[in-house]
XYZ file of C-alpha atoms in Angstrom:
549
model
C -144.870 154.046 51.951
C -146.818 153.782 48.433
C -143.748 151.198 47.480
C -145.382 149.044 50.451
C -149.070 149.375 49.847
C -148.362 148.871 45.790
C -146.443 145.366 47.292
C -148.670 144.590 49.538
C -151.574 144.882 46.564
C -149.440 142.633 44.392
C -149.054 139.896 47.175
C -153.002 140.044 47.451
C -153.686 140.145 43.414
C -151.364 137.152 43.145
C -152.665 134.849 45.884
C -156.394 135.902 44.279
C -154.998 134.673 40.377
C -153.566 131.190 42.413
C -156.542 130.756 44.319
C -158.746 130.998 40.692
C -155.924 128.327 39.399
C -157.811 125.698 42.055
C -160.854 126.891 42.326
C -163.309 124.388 41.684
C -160.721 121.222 42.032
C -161.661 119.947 45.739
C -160.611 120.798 49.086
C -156.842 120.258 49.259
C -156.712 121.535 52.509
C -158.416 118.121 54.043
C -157.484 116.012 51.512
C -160.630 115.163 50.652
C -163.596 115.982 48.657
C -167.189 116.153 49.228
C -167.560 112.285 48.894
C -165.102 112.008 51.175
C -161.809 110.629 48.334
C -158.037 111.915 49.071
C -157.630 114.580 46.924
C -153.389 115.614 46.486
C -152.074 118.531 44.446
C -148.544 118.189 43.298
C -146.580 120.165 41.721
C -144.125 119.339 39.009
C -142.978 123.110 37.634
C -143.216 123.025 33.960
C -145.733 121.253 31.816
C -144.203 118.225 30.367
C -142.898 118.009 26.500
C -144.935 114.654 26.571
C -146.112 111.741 29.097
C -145.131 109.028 26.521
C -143.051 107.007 27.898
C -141.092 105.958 25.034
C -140.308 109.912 24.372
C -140.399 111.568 27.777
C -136.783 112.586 28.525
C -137.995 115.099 31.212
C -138.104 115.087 35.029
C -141.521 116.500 35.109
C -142.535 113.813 32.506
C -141.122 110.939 34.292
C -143.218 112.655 37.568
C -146.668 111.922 35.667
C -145.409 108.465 33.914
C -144.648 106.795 36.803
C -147.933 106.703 38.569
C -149.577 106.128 35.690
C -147.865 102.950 34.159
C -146.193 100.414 35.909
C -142.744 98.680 34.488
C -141.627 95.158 34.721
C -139.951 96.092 38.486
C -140.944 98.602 40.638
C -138.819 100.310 43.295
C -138.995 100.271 46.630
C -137.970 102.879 49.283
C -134.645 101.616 48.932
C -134.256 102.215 45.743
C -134.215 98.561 44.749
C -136.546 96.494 42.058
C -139.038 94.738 43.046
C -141.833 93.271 41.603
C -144.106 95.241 39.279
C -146.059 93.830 36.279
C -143.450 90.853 36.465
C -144.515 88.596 39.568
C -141.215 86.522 39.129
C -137.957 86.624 36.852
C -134.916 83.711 36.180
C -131.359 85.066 35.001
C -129.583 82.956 33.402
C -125.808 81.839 34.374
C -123.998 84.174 32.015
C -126.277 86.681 33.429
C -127.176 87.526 29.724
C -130.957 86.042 29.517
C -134.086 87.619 31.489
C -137.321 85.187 31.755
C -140.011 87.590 33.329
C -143.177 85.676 34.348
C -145.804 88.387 34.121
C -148.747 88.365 36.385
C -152.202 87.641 34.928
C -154.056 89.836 36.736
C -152.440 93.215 35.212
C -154.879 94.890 33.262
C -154.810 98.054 31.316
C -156.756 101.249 32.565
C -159.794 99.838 30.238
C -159.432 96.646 31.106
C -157.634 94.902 28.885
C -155.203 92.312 30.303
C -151.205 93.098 30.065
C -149.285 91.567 27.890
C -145.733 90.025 27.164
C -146.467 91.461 23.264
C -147.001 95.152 24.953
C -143.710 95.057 26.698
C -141.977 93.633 23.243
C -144.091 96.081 21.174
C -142.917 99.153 23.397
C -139.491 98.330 23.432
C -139.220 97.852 19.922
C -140.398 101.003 19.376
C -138.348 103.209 21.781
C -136.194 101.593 19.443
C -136.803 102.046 16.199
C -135.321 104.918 14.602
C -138.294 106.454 13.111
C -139.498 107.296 16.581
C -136.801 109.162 17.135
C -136.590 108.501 21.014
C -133.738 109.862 22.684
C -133.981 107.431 25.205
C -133.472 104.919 22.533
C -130.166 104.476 23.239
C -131.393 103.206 27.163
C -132.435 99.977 25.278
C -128.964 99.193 23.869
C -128.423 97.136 26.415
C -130.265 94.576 24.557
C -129.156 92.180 21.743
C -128.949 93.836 18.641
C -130.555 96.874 20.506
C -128.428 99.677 18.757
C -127.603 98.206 15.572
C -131.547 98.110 15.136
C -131.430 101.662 16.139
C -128.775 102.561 13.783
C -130.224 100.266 10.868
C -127.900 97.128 11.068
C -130.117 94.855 12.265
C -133.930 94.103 11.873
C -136.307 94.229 14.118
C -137.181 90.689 14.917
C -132.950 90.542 15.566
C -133.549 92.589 18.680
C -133.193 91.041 21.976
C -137.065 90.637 23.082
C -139.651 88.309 22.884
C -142.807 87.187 24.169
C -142.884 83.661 24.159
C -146.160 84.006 25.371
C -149.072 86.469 26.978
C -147.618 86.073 30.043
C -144.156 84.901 29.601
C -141.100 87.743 28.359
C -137.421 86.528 27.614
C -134.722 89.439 27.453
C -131.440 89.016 26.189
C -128.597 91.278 26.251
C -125.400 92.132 24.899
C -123.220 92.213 27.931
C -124.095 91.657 31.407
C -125.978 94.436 33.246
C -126.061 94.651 36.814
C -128.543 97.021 36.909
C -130.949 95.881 34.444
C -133.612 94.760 37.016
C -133.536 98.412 37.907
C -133.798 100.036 33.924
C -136.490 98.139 33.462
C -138.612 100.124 36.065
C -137.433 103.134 34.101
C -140.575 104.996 31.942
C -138.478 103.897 28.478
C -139.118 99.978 29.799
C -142.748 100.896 30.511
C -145.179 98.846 27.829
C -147.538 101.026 25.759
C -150.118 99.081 24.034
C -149.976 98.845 20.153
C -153.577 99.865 18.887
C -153.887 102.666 20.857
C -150.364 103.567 19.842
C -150.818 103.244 16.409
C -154.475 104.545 16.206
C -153.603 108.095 17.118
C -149.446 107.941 17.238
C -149.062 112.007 17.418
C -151.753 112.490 19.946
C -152.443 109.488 22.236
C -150.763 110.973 25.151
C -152.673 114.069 24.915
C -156.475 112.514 25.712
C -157.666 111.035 28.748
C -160.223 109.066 26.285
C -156.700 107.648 24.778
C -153.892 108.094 27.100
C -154.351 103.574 28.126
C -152.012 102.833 30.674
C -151.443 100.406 32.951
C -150.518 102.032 36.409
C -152.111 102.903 39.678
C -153.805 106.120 38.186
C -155.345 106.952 34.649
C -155.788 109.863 32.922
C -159.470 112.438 33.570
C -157.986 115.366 32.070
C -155.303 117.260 30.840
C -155.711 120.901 30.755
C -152.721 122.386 28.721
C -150.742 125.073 31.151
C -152.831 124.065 34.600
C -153.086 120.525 35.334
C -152.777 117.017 34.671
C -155.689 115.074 36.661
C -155.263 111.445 37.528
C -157.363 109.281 39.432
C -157.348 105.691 40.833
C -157.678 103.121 38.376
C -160.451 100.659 39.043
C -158.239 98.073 36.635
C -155.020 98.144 38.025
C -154.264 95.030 39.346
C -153.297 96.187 43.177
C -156.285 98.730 43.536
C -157.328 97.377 46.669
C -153.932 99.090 48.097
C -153.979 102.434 46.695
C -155.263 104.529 48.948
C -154.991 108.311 46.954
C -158.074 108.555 44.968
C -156.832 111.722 42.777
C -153.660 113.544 41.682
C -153.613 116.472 40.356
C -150.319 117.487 38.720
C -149.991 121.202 38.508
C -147.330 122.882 35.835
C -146.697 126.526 38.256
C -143.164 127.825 36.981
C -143.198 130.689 38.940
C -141.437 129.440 42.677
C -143.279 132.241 44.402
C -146.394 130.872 42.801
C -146.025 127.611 44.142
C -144.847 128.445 46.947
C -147.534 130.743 48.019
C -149.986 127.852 47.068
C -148.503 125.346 49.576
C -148.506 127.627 52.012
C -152.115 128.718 51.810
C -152.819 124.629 51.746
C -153.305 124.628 47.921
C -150.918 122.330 47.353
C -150.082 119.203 48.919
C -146.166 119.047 47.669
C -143.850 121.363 45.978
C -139.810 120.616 45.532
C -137.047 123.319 44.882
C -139.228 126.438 47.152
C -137.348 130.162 46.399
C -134.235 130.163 47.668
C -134.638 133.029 50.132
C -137.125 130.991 51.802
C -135.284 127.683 51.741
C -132.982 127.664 54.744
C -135.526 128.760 57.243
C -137.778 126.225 55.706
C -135.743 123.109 55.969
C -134.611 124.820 59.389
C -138.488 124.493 61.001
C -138.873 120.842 59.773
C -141.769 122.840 56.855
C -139.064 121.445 54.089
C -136.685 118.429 54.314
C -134.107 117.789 51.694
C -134.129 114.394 50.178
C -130.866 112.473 48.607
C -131.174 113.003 44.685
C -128.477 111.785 42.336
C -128.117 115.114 39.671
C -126.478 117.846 38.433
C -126.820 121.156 37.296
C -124.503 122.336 34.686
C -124.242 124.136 31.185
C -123.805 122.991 27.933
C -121.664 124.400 25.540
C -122.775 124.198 22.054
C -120.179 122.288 19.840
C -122.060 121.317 17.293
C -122.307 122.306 13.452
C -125.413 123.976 14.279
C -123.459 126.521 16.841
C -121.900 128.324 14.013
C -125.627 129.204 12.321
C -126.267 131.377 15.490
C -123.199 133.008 16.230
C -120.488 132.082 14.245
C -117.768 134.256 16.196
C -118.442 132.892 20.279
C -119.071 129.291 18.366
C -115.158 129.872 16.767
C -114.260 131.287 20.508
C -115.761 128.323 22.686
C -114.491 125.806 20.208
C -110.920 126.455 21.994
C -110.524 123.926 24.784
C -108.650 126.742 26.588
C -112.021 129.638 26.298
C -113.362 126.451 28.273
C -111.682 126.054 30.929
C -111.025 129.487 31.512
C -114.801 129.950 31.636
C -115.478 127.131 34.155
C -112.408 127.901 36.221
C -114.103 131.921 36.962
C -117.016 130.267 38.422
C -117.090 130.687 42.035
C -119.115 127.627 42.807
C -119.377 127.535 46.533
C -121.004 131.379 46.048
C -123.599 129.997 43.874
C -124.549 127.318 46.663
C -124.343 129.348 49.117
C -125.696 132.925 48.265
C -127.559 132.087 45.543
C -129.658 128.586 45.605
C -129.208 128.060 49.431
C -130.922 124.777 49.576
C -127.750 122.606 50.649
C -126.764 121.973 47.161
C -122.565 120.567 46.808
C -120.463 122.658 44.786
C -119.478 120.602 41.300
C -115.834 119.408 41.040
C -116.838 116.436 38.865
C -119.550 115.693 36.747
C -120.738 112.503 38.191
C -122.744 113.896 41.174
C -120.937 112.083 44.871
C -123.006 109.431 46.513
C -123.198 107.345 43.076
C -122.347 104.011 43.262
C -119.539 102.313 41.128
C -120.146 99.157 39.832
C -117.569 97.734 42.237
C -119.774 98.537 45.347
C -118.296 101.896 46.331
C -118.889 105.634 45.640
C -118.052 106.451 41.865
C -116.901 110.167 42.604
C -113.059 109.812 44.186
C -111.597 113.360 42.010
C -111.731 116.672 42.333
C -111.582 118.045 38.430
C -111.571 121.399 39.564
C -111.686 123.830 42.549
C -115.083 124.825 44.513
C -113.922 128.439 44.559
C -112.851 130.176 41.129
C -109.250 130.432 39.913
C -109.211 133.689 38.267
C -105.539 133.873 37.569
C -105.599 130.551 35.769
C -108.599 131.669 34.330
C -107.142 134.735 32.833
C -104.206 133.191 31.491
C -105.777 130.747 29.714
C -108.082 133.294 28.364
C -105.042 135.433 27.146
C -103.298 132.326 25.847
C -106.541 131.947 23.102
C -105.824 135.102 22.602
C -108.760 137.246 24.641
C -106.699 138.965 27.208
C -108.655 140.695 29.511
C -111.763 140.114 27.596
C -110.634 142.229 24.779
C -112.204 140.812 21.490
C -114.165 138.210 22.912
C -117.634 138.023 21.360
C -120.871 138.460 23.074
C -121.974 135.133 25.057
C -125.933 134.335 25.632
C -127.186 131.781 28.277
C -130.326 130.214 27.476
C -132.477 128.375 30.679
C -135.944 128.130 31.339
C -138.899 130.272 33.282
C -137.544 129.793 36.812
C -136.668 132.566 38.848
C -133.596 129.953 40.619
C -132.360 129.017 36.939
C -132.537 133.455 36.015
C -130.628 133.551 39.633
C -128.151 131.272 38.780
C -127.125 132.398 35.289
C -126.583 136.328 36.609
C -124.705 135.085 39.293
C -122.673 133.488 36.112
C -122.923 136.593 34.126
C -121.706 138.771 36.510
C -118.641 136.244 37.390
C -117.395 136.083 33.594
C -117.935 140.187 33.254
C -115.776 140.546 36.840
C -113.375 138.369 36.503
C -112.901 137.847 32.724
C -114.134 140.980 31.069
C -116.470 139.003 29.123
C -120.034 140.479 28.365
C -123.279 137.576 28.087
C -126.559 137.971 27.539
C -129.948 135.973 29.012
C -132.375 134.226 26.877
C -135.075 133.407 29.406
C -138.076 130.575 27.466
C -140.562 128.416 28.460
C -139.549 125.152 29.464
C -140.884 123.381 26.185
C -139.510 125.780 23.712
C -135.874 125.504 26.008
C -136.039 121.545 25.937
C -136.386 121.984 21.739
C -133.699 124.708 21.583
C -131.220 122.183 23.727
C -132.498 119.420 21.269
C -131.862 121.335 18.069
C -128.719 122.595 18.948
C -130.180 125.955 18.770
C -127.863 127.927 21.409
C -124.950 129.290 22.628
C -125.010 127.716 26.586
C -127.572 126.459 27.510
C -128.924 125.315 31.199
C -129.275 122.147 31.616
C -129.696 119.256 34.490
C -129.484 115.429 34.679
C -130.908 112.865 36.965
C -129.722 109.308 37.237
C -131.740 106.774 35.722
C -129.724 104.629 38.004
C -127.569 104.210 40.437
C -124.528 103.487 38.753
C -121.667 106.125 36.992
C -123.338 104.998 33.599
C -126.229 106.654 33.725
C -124.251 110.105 33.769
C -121.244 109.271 31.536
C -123.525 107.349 28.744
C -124.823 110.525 27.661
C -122.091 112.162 25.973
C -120.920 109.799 23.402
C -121.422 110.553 19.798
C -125.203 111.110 18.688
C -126.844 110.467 21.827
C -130.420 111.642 22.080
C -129.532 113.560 25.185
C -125.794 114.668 24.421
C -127.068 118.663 23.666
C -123.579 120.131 24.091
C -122.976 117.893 20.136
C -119.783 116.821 22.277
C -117.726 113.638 20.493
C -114.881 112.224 20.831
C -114.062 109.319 19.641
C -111.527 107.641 22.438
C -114.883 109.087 25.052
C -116.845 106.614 23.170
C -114.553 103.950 22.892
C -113.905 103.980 26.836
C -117.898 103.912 27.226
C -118.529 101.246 24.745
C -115.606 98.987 26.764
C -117.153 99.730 29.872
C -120.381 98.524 28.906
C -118.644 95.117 28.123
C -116.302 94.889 30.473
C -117.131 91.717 33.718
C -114.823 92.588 36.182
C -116.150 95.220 38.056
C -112.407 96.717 39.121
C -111.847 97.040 35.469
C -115.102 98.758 34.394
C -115.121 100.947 37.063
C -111.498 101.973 35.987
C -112.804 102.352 32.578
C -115.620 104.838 33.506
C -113.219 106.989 35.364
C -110.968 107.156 32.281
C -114.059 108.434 30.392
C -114.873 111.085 33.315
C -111.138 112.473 32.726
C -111.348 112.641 29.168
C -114.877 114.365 29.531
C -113.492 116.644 31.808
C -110.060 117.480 30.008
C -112.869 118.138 26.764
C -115.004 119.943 28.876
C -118.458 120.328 26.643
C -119.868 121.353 29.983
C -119.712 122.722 33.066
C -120.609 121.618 35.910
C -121.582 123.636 38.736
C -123.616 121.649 41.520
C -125.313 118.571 43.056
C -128.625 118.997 43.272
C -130.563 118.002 46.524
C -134.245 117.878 46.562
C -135.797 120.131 48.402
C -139.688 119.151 48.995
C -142.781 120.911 51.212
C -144.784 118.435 52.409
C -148.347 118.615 53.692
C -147.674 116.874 56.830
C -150.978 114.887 56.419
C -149.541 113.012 53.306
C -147.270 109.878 54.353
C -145.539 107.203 52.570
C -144.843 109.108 49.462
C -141.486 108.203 48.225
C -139.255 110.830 47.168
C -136.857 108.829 45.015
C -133.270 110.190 44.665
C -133.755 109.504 40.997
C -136.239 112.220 40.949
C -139.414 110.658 41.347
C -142.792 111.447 43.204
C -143.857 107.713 43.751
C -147.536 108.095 45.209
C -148.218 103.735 45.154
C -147.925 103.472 49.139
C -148.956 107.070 49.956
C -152.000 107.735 51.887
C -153.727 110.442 54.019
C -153.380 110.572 57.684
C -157.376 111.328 59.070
C-alpha cells in the first residue's frame, strides 16, 4: 500500500515538473495561441551537438536543419527530389555535369537574396579540412572533392561553381544516381559566408545569427528545453506554410515524453516506452513509419582502445572474441521482449527495404542467425583462448540517456554473462558527451545507430572505410576500401551492385560491429496535425503540414 501511494506521488510530481517545462509556451492542446497561429511541439529526444549544417551528423540535428534551410532539391512524400532553392536543373550526357538554375525569389531569413556563391561557399567548406566535418566525405562525390579534403588539390580545383547569382554548375567524379537526392541532404544545404565567418564557433547558437534560408527561422534556443522556430516572413514559399511555430523539445526521458503527449503537451513524439508501444500502435494512438536504419554496436579498434583498457582492447582485437560475441545475441528476444515496437532482427548490416542501384532490394543475405548460436559462440570463444569466460577481461557498453538504449544493453549484458561467462559493465551519458566519446574513440562498445542519407546500399557501407568522419568502431581494411572506392566508379549497375555486396561480406567477415536491428519509426501523432511527412530517412518534414480546425 505505501509502495502505491509513494508511485502514485511520483506520477503526480513528474507530470507537475513536465507541465512547468511548457508552461508559458502556448496552448498545444488547440494548436493555437491567443492570436489564433498553429502552435506544434515536437519532440526530438536529445539536444543536438549542433544545427550547422555543414557539422550536424545527428538525427536530432538533421530534425531542426531541415525546416530551417532549404537544399537545392527537396523531397517529396515519395521520397524523391524535387525542386527546392533550384527551380530547374540540366545533366549533362555523361551524367557528370549539374547546371542548377536557382530561383530568384529565395531569400535568406533577413532578407537577403540566395545565392549560387552560398551554395559554392558551403560546400567548400564542409570540405575543407580545417572544418573538420565528418560529413565531409558526403561531398566526395564531387571533382576533386576528397583530394581537397585530404590536401591534394586546392580549393578552386573542386567541382563547384557559381557561374553566376543565380546559376550553379556541379561536376563530379563518377556518375551518381542519386545526387539529385544528396543534395537535399543538410551537408548540401548553403550557409551564407559573413555570417559564417563573423562568429564561426557560435553562429548556430543565436537566433540574432543562426541566417537560414528555410520555411522557419530561429526565436530562441534555450540550452536543455527547446529550440523555437517560427515562420519565416522571407522564405520564398511563405504564402504555403501554414505552421506558424515549432517548438523542438530535447526530453530524453521516454516516460517524460510520453506523458507530455498524452496530456496534449506535445504534438509528436517517435520511439514511445516500449511497454506502451504495442497497445499504442494497436489503437491507431501510434503508427509505425518505414525508416531505413540500424541499431548496432561498435567495437573500438582503434589505437585509442588500448589507452582505456588495454586487456578487452587486446581481447576484441581477435576476429574470433567477435563473432563469438555477436553470435550470443539472441536478436529476435531483443525485438520482441525488449523494444517491442516491430523492429526486424539484424542479419546484415544494410537494413532490408534499401534499394540497390540496379532497381531492387540491396539486402539478399543472411550474415548471421536471428536467434543466438551459443555453441558456436562458445567455441570460438575457447578457440581465442577464453573458455567459458575464464580470463576474459571486464567489457563496458557505453549508450546514451534513454531508458530503450539502458534496456537494450542489459538485455546484452545479461546474454554475454549467460551464455559466455563474460562480465560488462554500463556507462550510461548524455547524448552530447556519448556522440564525443564515439568521436574520440574514447570506449570500449559503444551504442550506436545509422540512418540512410539515401536510398541506396552506399549510404550504409560508405561509412566504414579508412578515416571516415563517422567510422567510430576505427575499422580499416584496406581491400573494404578498395571495393567501396570501385563501387563508387563503377556504370553498370549489375556490377556496382555486385561490388557493394562484396564490401558487405568483407565488413561482415571483419565484423567492427554488430548489428542487432532495423529500426522502424514509431511516432504519436496529435491527430489534428496532417501532412507532416515522416521521412524513412529520419526526418520530421513540417513544409506541407497544417492544422485541421
Amino acid at each position: 500500500m505505501l509502495k502505491n501511494k509513494f508511485k502514485i506521488l511520483a506520477v503526480a510530481m513528474s507530470l507537475a515538473f513536465i507541465g512547468s517545462l511548457f508552461a508559458g509556451c502556448g496552448n498545444s492542446k488547440n494548436g493555437s495561441d491567443s492570436n489564433g497561429k498553429s502552435t506544434i511541439k515536437v519532440n526530438i529526444a536529445a539536444e543536438p551537438r549542433t544545427i550547422d549544417p555543414g557539422l550536424n551528423n545527428t538525427v536530432e540535428g538533421a530534425q531542426v536543419i531541415c525546416n530551417a534551410f532549404e537544399g537545392l532539391t527537396n523531397l517529396d512524400k515519395n521520397e524523391k527530389p524535387i525542386p527546392g532553392v533550384a527551380e530547374k536543373w540540366d545533366i549533362s550526357s555523361d551524367g557528370l555535369t549539374y547546371t542548377f538554375h536557382l530561383r530568384k525569389n529565395a531569400k535568406w531569413s533577413d532578407g537577403k537574396p540566395v545565392t549560387a556563391k552560398d551554395f559554392e561557399y558551403a560546400w567548400k567548406r564542409a570540405l575543407d579540412p580545417k572544418t573538420a566535418s565528418q560529413y565531409s566525405y558526403q561531398l566526395f562525390y564531387l571533382k576533386n572533392g576528397e583530394a581537397y579534403n585530404k590536401g591534394k588539390a586546392q580549393e578552386n580545383q573542386v567541382g563547384v561553381t557559381a557561374k553566376d547569382d543565380y546559376t550553379l554548375v556541379a561536376t563530379l567524379e563518377n556518375p551518381t544516381p542519386y545526387f539529385l537526392s544528396l543534395t537535399s541532404f543538410p551537408t548540401y544545404d548553403p550557409v551564407r559566408k559573413d555570417v559564417v565567418e563573423k562568429n564561426p564557433n557560435s553562429w548556430a547558437t543565436k537566433p540574432e545569427t543562426y541566417i537560414s534560408n528555410g520555411p522557419y527561422k530561429l526565436v530562441e534556443y534555450k540550452s536543455k528545453d527547446s529550440l523555437n522556430f517560427e515562420k519565416s516572413p522571407n522564405y520564398w514559399d511563405n504564402k504555403n506554410i501554414k505552421i506558424n511555430r515549432i517548438e523542438f523539445k530535447t526530453l530524453e526521458n521516454a516516460s517524460s515524453y510520453y506523458a507530455a503527449f498524452k496530456t496534449g503537451e506535445l504534438d509528436l513524439i517517435d520511439k514511445p516506452p516500449a511497454a506502451e508501444t504495442p497497445e499504442l500502435l494497436k489503437s491507431g494512438t501510434a503508427k509505425a513509419y518505414p525508416y531505413l536504419a540500424i541499431y548496432y554496436y561498435d567495437i573500438n579498434l582503434s589505437p585509442q582502445a588500448k589507452s582505456i583498457n588495454s586487456d578487452a582492447a587486446k581481447a576484441l582485437s581477435d576476429v574470433r572474441v567477435r563473432k563469438a560475441l555477436s553470435l550470443a545475441i539472441d536478436r529476435t528476444s531483443i525485438t520482441e521482449k525488449v523494444t517491442k515496437s516491430g523492429e526486424i532482427p539484424a542479419t546484415s548490416f544494410v537494413p532490408k527495404g534499401t534499394s540497390d542501384s540496379n532497381g531492387k532490394e540491396f539486402t539478399d543475405k543472411e550474415y548471421f542467425s536471428k536467434t543466438a548460436d551459443i555453441p558456436q559462440a562458445k567455441k570460438l570463444l575457447a578457440e581465442a583462448g577464453y573458455p567459458g569466460g575464464k580470463g576474459f577481461p571486464q567489457l563496458e557498453i557505453l549508450y546514451n540517456t534513454m531508458q530503450g538504449h539502458q534496456n537494450i544493453a542489459q538485455a546484452v549484458q545479461d546474454m554475454w554473462k549467460k551464455n559466455l561467462g563474460i562480465n560488462v559493465t554500463l556507462k550510461n551519458v548524455e547524448r552530447k558527451v556519448h556522440l564525443a566519446q564515439l568521436q574520440n574513440h574514447q570506449f570500449i562498445l559503444g551504442r550506436d545507430g545509422w540512418t540512410a542519407d539515401y536510398d541506396d546500399a552506399m549510404t550504409f557501407l560508405d561509412i566504414f572505410t579508412t578515416g571516415n568522419g563517422n567510422n567510430m568502431a576505427g575499422y580499416s581494411n584496406l581491400k573494404y576500401d578498395q571495393l567501396i572506392s570501385q563501387a563508387k566508379s563503377e556504370p553498370d549497375k549489375a556490377e556496382r551492385a555486385g561490388l557493394m555486396h562484396q564490401a558487405e561480406d568483407q565488413l561482415l567477415t571483419d565484423l567492427p560491429i554488430i548489428p542487432i536491428y532495423y529500426y522502424t519509426e514509431v511516432v504519436c501523432m496529435n491527430p489534428k496535425l496532417k501532412d507532416a511527412h515522416i521521412s524513412n530517412l529520419g526526418f520530421f518534414i513540417f513544409r506541407d503540414a497544417y492544422l485541421e480546425k
